[in-house]
Amino acid sequence: MPSRENGLDKTLAELGVTTAEQVGSRFRELQQQFDLDAAKAHDEISWKALRDAWLGRKSGVLTLVTDHWLKPAAPELKRAVGASLNELRKHVDMQMEARRAAIEASAESAAAATERVDLSLPGVIRPIGTRHLLRQVFQEIEDIFVSIGFSVVEGPEIETPYYNFEALNIPEHHPVRDDMDTFYLDVPDDAPGKFLLRTHTSPVQIHTMEKREPPVRVIVPGKVYRRDNPDATHSFMFHQIEGLAVDSDITFCDFTGTIDYFVKQFFGEGVKTRFRPSYFPFTEPSVEFDASCVFCGGSGTAKMGGTCGKCKGSGWIELFGAGMVDPAVYGFVNYDPQRVSGFAFGIGIDRLAMLKYGIDDIQVFFQNDVRFLRQFP
Ligand code: PHE
């Protein structure tokens, strides 16, 4: 820092400076002193100290030079002192600014160095989920039907009794409604009608036929709801895929052939199918499809000997209900029963998934225990 050695506490006359050359050398010394000081300013604090020492209003070097050297200077030296002082001031200003920029830049790069991302650190590992087994089974079944010309449509889960029952030939007070006794929505008394959670995907048969002219070939995946108490084979919500094919010349043979093809694609070529008479108000005739037991190969005998527990020794396992569309249904959608025929089926997805993957409790689908889910990546 400049001090008394620089003669700042004295006038030039007191220092014996009488010529312009001497003035020049005094200022050169001062500038060298400044350069030495400036070289030591490496951070903000020392830069500020430098600024105060040289540019401080009261006792900064430049103020002292002005007060002690310039103001009392002999008239013949004034010009030289003024010019030198200007030069020095310019030099100091420029250097101060350069230093400030340098200090700022190095602070930034120091911060960048400490804040740098360490690419060698192990990342945050987020477990990647998989599709739920039911979704996978939906996809499998959809793929099979899409490959033979069906398209996938969806319908509402909240239905009117008309779509869920009446248009499917299930009039009020029909006893099959008891099986489907279900969840009705709480609506105000003056609501236009009643609403319920659909008990099957069959109402989408009606929606589809209302919207499209035959030929129709659709499958309808979705959730359905019934007032069932949860146990190993029941749940108040489960999943179905409805199928509907209507055209001018669809026969019972097309029907059973399609189902047999599907079952073989899904369970394997070796599986046999059969159907038994059944009853649904919206199909006639109605059937129940069975597959030869996938656990004992249809023998009825368990691998370890004894009766197969899955088919109870019968060699057959019940799969799902189906049938030829009842002509009465066509009346609700303005199809001409004289000119069209078709079949429909309603596959319980949860049940099929349980059979194919050997799962003995439907509840595991809904508990979402990852130890279960992980088994089906
Ligand atoms: N909707 C019927 C049920 O849920 C299944 C079914 C669909 C039967 C289509 C015949 C035709 O039980």
mmCIF file of N, CA and C in Angstrom, residues 114-125:
data_model
loop_
_atom_site.group_PDB
_atom_site.id
_atom_site.type_symbol
_atom_site.label_atom_id
_atom_site.label_comp_id
_atom_site.label_asym_id
_atom_site.label_seq_id
_atom_site.Cartn_x
_atom_site.Cartn_y
_atom_site.Cartn_z
ATOM 1 N N THR A 114 -17.077 -26.632 -7.620
ATOM 2 C CA THR A 114 -17.635 -27.333 -6.453
ATOM 3 C C THR A 114 -19.042 -27.844 -6.741
ATOM 4 N N GLU A 115 -19.753 -27.125 -7.609
ATOM 5 C CA GLU A 115 -21.129 -27.549 -7.872
ATOM 6 C C GLU A 115 -21.219 -28.554 -9.021
ATOM 7 N N ARG A 116 -20.103 -28.968 -9.556
ATOM 8 C CA ARG A 116 -20.109 -29.840 -10.723
ATOM 9 C C ARG A 116 -20.861 -31.144 -10.439
ATOM 10 N N VAL A 117 -21.537 -31.623 -11.453
ATOM 11 C CA VAL A 117 -22.250 -32.897 -11.302
ATOM 12 C C VAL A 117 -21.231 -34.022 -11.408
ATOM 13 N N ASP A 118 -21.257 -34.870 -10.425
ATOM 14 C CA ASP A 118 -20.324 -35.993 -10.459
ATOM 15 C C ASP A 118 -20.982 -37.160 -11.182
ATOM 16 N N LEU A 119 -20.536 -37.345 -12.419
ATOM 17 C CA LEU A 119 -21.201 -38.359 -13.250
ATOM 18 C C LEU A 119 -20.895 -39.780 -12.791
ATOM 19 N N SER A 120 -19.911 -39.910 -11.930
ATOM 20 C CA SER A 120 -19.579 -41.271 -11.481
ATOM 21 C C SER A 120 -20.455 -41.712 -10.306
ATOM 22 N N LEU A 121 -21.238 -40.753 -9.748
ATOM 23 C CA LEU A 121 -22.131 -41.144 -8.646
ATOM 24 C C LEU A 121 -23.239 -42.050 -9.179
ATOM 25 N N PRO A 122 -23.597 -43.067 -8.423
ATOM 26 C CA PRO A 122 -24.715 -43.903 -8.882
ATOM 27 C C PRO A 122 -25.995 -43.072 -8.922
ATOM 28 N N GLY A 123 -26.825 -43.274 -9.926
ATOM 29 C CA GLY A 123 -28.041 -42.483 -10.064
ATOM 30 C C GLY A 123 -29.121 -42.935 -9.105
ATOM 31 N N VAL A 124 -30.225 -42.188 -9.130
ATOM 32 C CA VAL A 124 -31.385 -42.596 -8.341
ATOM 33 C C VAL A 124 -32.064 -43.709 -9.132
ATOM 34 N N ILE A 125 -32.171 -44.873 -8.536
ATOM 35 C CA ILE A 125 -32.762 -45.984 -9.282
ATOM 36 C C ILE A 125 -34.248 -46.062 -8.986
#
